[in-house]
Coordinates of C-alpha atoms and ligand atoms in Angstrom, one line a residue:
X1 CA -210.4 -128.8 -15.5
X2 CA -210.7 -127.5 -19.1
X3 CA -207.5 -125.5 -19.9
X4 CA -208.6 -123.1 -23.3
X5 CA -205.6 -121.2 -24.3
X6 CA -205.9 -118.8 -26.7
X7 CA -204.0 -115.9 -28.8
X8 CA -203.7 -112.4 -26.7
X9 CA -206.1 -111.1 -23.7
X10 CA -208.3 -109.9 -25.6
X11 CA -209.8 -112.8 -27.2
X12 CA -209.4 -114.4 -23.6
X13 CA -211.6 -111.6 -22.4
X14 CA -214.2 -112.4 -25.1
X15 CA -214.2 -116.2 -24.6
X16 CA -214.9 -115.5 -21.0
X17 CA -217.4 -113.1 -21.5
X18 CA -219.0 -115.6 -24.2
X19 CA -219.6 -118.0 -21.0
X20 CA -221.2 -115.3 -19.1
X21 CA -223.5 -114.1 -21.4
X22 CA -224.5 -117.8 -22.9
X23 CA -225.6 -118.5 -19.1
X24 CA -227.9 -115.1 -18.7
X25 CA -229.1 -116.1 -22.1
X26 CA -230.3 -119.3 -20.6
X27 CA -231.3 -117.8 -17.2
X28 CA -231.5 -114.5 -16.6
X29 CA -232.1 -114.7 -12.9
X30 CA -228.7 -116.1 -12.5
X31 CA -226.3 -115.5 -9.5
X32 CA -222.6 -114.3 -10.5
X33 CA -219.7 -114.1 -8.5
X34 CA -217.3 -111.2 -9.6
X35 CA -213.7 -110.6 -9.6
X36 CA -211.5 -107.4 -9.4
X37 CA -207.8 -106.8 -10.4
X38 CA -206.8 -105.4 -13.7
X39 CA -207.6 -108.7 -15.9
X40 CA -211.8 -108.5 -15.6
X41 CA -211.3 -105.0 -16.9
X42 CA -212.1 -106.3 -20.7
X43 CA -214.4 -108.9 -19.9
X44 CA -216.2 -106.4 -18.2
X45 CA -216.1 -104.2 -21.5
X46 CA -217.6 -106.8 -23.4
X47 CA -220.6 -107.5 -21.2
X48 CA -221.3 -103.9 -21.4
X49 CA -221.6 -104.0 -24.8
X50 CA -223.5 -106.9 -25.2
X51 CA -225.6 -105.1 -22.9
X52 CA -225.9 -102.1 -24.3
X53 CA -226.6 -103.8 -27.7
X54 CA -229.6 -105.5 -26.2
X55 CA -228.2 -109.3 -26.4
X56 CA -228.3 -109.6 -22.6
X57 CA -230.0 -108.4 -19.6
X58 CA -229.0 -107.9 -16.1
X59 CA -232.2 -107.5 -14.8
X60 CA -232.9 -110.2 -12.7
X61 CA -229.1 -110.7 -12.2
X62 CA -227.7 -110.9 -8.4
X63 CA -223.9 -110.8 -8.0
X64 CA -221.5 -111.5 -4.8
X65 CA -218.0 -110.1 -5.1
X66 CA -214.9 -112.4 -4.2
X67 CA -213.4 -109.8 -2.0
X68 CA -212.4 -106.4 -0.4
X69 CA -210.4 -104.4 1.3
X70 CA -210.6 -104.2 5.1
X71 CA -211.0 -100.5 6.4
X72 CA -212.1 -98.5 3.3
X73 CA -215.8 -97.9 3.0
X74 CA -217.4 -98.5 -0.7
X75 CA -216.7 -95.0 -1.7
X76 CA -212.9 -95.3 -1.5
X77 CA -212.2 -94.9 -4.9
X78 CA -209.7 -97.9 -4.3
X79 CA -212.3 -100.2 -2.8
X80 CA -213.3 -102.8 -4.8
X81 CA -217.0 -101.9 -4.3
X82 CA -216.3 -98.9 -5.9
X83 CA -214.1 -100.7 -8.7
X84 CA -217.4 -102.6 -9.3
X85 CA -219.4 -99.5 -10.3
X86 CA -216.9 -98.1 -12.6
X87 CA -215.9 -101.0 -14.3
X88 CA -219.4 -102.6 -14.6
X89 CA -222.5 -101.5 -12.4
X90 CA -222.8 -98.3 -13.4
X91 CA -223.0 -99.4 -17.2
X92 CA -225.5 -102.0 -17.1
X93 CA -229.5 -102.4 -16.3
X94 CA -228.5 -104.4 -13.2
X95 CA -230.1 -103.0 -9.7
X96 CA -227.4 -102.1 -7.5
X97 CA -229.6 -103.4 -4.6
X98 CA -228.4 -107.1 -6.1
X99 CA -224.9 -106.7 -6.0
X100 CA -223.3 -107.5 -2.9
X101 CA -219.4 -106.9 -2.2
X102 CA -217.7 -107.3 1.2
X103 CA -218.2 -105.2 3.6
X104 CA -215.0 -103.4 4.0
X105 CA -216.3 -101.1 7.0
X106 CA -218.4 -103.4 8.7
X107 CA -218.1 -102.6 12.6
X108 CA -217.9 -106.6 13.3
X109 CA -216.0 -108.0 10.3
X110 CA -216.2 -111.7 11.6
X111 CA -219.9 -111.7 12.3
X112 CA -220.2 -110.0 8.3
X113 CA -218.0 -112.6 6.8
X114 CA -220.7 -115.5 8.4
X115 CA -223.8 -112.8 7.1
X116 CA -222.0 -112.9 3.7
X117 CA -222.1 -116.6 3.4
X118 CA -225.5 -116.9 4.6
X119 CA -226.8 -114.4 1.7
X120 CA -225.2 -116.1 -0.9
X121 CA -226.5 -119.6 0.5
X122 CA -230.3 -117.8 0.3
X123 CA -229.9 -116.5 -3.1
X124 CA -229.5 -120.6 -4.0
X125 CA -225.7 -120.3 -4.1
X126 CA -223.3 -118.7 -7.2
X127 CA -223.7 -120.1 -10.5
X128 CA -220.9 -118.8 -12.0
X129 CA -217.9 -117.6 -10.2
X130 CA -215.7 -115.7 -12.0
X131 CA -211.5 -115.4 -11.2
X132 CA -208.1 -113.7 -11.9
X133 CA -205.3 -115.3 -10.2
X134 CA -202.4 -113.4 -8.2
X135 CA -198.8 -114.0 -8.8
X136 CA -198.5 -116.1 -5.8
X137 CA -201.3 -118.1 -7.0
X138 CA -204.3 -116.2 -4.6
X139 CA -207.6 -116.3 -5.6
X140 CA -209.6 -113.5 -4.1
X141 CA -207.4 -113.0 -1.3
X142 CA -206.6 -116.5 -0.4
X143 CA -203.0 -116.1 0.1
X144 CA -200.9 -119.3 0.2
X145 CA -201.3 -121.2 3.3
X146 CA -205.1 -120.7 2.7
X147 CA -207.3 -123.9 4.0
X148 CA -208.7 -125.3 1.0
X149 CA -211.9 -125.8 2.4
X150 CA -211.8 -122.2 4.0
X151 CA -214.9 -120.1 4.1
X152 CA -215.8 -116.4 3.8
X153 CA -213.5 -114.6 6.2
X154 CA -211.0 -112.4 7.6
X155 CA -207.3 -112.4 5.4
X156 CA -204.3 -110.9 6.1
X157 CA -202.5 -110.0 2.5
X158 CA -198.9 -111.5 2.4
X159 CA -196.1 -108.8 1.1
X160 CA -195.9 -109.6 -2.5
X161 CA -199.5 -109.4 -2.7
X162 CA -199.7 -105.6 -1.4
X163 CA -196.3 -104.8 -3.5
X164 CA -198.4 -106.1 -6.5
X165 CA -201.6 -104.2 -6.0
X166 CA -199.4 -100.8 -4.6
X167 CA -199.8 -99.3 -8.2
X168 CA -203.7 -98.5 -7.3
X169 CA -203.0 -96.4 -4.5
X170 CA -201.5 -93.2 -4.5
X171 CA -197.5 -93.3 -2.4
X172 CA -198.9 -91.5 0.6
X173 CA -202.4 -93.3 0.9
X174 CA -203.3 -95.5 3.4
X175 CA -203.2 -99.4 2.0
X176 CA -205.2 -102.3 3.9
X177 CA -202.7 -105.0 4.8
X178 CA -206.4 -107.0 5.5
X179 CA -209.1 -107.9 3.4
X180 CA -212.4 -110.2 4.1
X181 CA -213.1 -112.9 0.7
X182 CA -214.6 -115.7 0.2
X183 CA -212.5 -118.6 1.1
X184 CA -211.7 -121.7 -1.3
X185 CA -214.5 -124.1 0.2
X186 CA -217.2 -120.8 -1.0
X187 CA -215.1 -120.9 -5.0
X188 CA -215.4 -124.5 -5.1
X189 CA -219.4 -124.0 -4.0
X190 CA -220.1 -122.6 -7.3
X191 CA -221.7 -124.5 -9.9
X192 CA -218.8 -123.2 -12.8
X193 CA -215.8 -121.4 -12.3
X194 CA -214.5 -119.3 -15.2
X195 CA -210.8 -118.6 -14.2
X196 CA -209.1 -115.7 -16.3
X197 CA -204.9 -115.3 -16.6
X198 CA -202.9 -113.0 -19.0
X199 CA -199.2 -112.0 -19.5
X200 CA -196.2 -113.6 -18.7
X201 CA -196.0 -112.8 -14.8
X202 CA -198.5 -114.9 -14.3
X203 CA -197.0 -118.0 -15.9
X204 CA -195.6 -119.9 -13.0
X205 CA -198.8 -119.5 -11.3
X206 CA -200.5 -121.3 -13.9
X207 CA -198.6 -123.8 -14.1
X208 CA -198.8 -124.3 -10.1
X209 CA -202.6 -124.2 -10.9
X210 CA -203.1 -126.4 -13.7
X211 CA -199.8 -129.2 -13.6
X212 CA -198.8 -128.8 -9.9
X213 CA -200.2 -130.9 -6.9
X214 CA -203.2 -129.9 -5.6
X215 CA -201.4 -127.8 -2.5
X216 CA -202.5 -124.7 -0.1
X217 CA -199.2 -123.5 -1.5
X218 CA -201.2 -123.0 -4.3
X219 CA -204.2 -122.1 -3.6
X220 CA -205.9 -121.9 -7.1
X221 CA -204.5 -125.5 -7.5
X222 CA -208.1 -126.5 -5.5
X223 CA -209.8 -126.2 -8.7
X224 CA -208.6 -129.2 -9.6
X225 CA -211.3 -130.7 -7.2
X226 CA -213.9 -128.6 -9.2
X227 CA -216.4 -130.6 -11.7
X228 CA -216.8 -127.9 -13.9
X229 CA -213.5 -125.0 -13.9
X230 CA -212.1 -123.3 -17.1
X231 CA -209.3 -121.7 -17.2
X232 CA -208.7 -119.3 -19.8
X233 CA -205.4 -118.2 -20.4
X234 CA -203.3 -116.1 -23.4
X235 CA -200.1 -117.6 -24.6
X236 CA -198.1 -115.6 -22.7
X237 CA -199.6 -116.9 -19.0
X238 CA -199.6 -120.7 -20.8
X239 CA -195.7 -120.5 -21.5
X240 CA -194.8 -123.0 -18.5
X241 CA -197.7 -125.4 -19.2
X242 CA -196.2 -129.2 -20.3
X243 CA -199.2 -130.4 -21.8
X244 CA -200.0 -127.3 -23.8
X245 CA -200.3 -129.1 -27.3
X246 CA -202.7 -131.7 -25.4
X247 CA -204.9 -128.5 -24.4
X248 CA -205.2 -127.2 -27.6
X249 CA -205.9 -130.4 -29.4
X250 CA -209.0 -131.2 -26.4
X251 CA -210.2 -127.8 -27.4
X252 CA -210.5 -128.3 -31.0
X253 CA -212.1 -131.7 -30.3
X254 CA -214.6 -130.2 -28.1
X255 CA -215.6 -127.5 -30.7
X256 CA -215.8 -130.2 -33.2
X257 CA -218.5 -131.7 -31.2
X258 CA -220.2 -128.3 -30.3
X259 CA -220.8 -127.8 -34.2
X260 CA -222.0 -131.3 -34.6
X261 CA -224.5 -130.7 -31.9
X262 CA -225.1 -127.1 -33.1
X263 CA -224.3 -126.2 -29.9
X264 CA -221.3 -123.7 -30.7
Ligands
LIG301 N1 -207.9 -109.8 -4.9 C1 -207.6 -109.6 -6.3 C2 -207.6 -110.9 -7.0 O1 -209.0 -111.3 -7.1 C3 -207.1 -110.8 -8.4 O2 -207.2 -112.0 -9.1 C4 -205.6 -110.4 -8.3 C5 -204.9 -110.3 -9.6 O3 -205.1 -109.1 -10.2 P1 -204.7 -108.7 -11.7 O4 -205.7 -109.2 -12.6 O5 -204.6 -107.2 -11.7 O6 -203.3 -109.3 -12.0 O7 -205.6 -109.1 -7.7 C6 -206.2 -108.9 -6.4 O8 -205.3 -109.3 -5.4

């Protein structure tokens, strides 16, 4: 696990974005895997206007989204299908018909979350798999108690998870208490995982991640297991971490090397 920590969100947004657009640099028929929540926002920004600038394309991009809401259909302005097309889609050359998100409204949910799985297993499986963490530790919806080898599939959200995301939706609209994500055994699947985490609220869940045993109590603490996870935190979200310094110092060491390879 390579732990960069860095100055505020925004350079963590840029660092992040730097991985992303490095890879469709080197192969431009990559597959992503997307996150929602409020921390992609800027990351988001920046591929946009790398886009926009020319320096990448999302042509021959396909994407698979971590999650969604159960019962609202992609137009819900709180779905995270349509959180996709605001915050990114609709501001890039990518075709729409590559981007896949759960399927909120599907009429047989189980049967969806097994389709799910099989597209992403015939588009040669996700490259890069981008993540924001919840308070609790979630990724995607994998609440604690999550089997770490889960697969794509039905969730129930614990309490603190739809107190947390409560701000999106107006006080008299109608919020899913069930979602359908990817489980842990899909994250772990992906050839890189780029795992985002700003702001001091997210501090203990960091720590849990990075310095806790590997537990379902936890269940970002499964990227331990992963040969190739950054996480990418600001100050603020690295507050708890022990072996901070030790971070830092392996992060300067490996840009050292990068410049002497000319690969920075
Ligand atoms: N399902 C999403 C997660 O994928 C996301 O990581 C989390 C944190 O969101 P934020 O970045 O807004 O803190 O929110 C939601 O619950």
């Amino acid at each position: 696990m390579q732990v960069v920590i860095l100055e505020s969100p925004q350079a963590v947004a840029e660092y992040g974005a730097h991985i992303f657009i490095r890879r469709l640099q080197k192969q431009p028929r990559s597959v992503l895997g997307l996150a929602t929540g409020s921390t992609p926002v800027a990351l988001y920004q920046t591929l946009i206007e790398a886009n926009q600038a020319q320096a990448v394309s999302f042509q021959q991009v396909t994407t698979y989204n971590l999650d969604e809401y159960l019962g609202l259909d992609g137009d819900h302005p709180q779905s995270y299908r349509h959180f996709m097309n605001e915050q990114l889609f609709n501001h890039i050359d990518i075709d729409k018909n590559n981007t896949f998100v759960p399927p909120g409204s599907a009429s047989n949910p189980v049967s969806a979350c097994d389709e799910y799985e099989q597209m992403i297993e015939q588009s040669g499986g996700i490259d890069i798999q981008l993540l924001g963490i919840g308070r609790n530790g979630h990724i995607g919806f994998n609440e604690p108690s999550s089997g770490l080898r889960s697969r794509t599939r039905v969730k129930t959200l614990t309490q603190a998870t739809i107190d947390d995301n409560a701000r999106f939706f107006a006080a008299d609209e109608f919020q899913p208490h069930l979602s359908i994500t990817m489980g842990i055994g899909t994250i772990l699947d992906s050839a890189q995982v780029v795992l985002l985490a700003t702001g001091s609220s997210k501090a203990d869940a960091v720590f849990a991640t990075v310095e806790g045993p590997m537990s379902a109590s936890c269940p970002a603490s499964a990227l331990q297991m992963h040969q190739n996870a950054v996480i990418v935190i600001d100050e603020e979200a690295a507050a708890k971490l022990e072996h901070k310094d030790f971070y830092k110092h392996i992060e300067r060491e490996n840009q050292k090397l990068l410049t002497q390879l000319g690969l920075d």
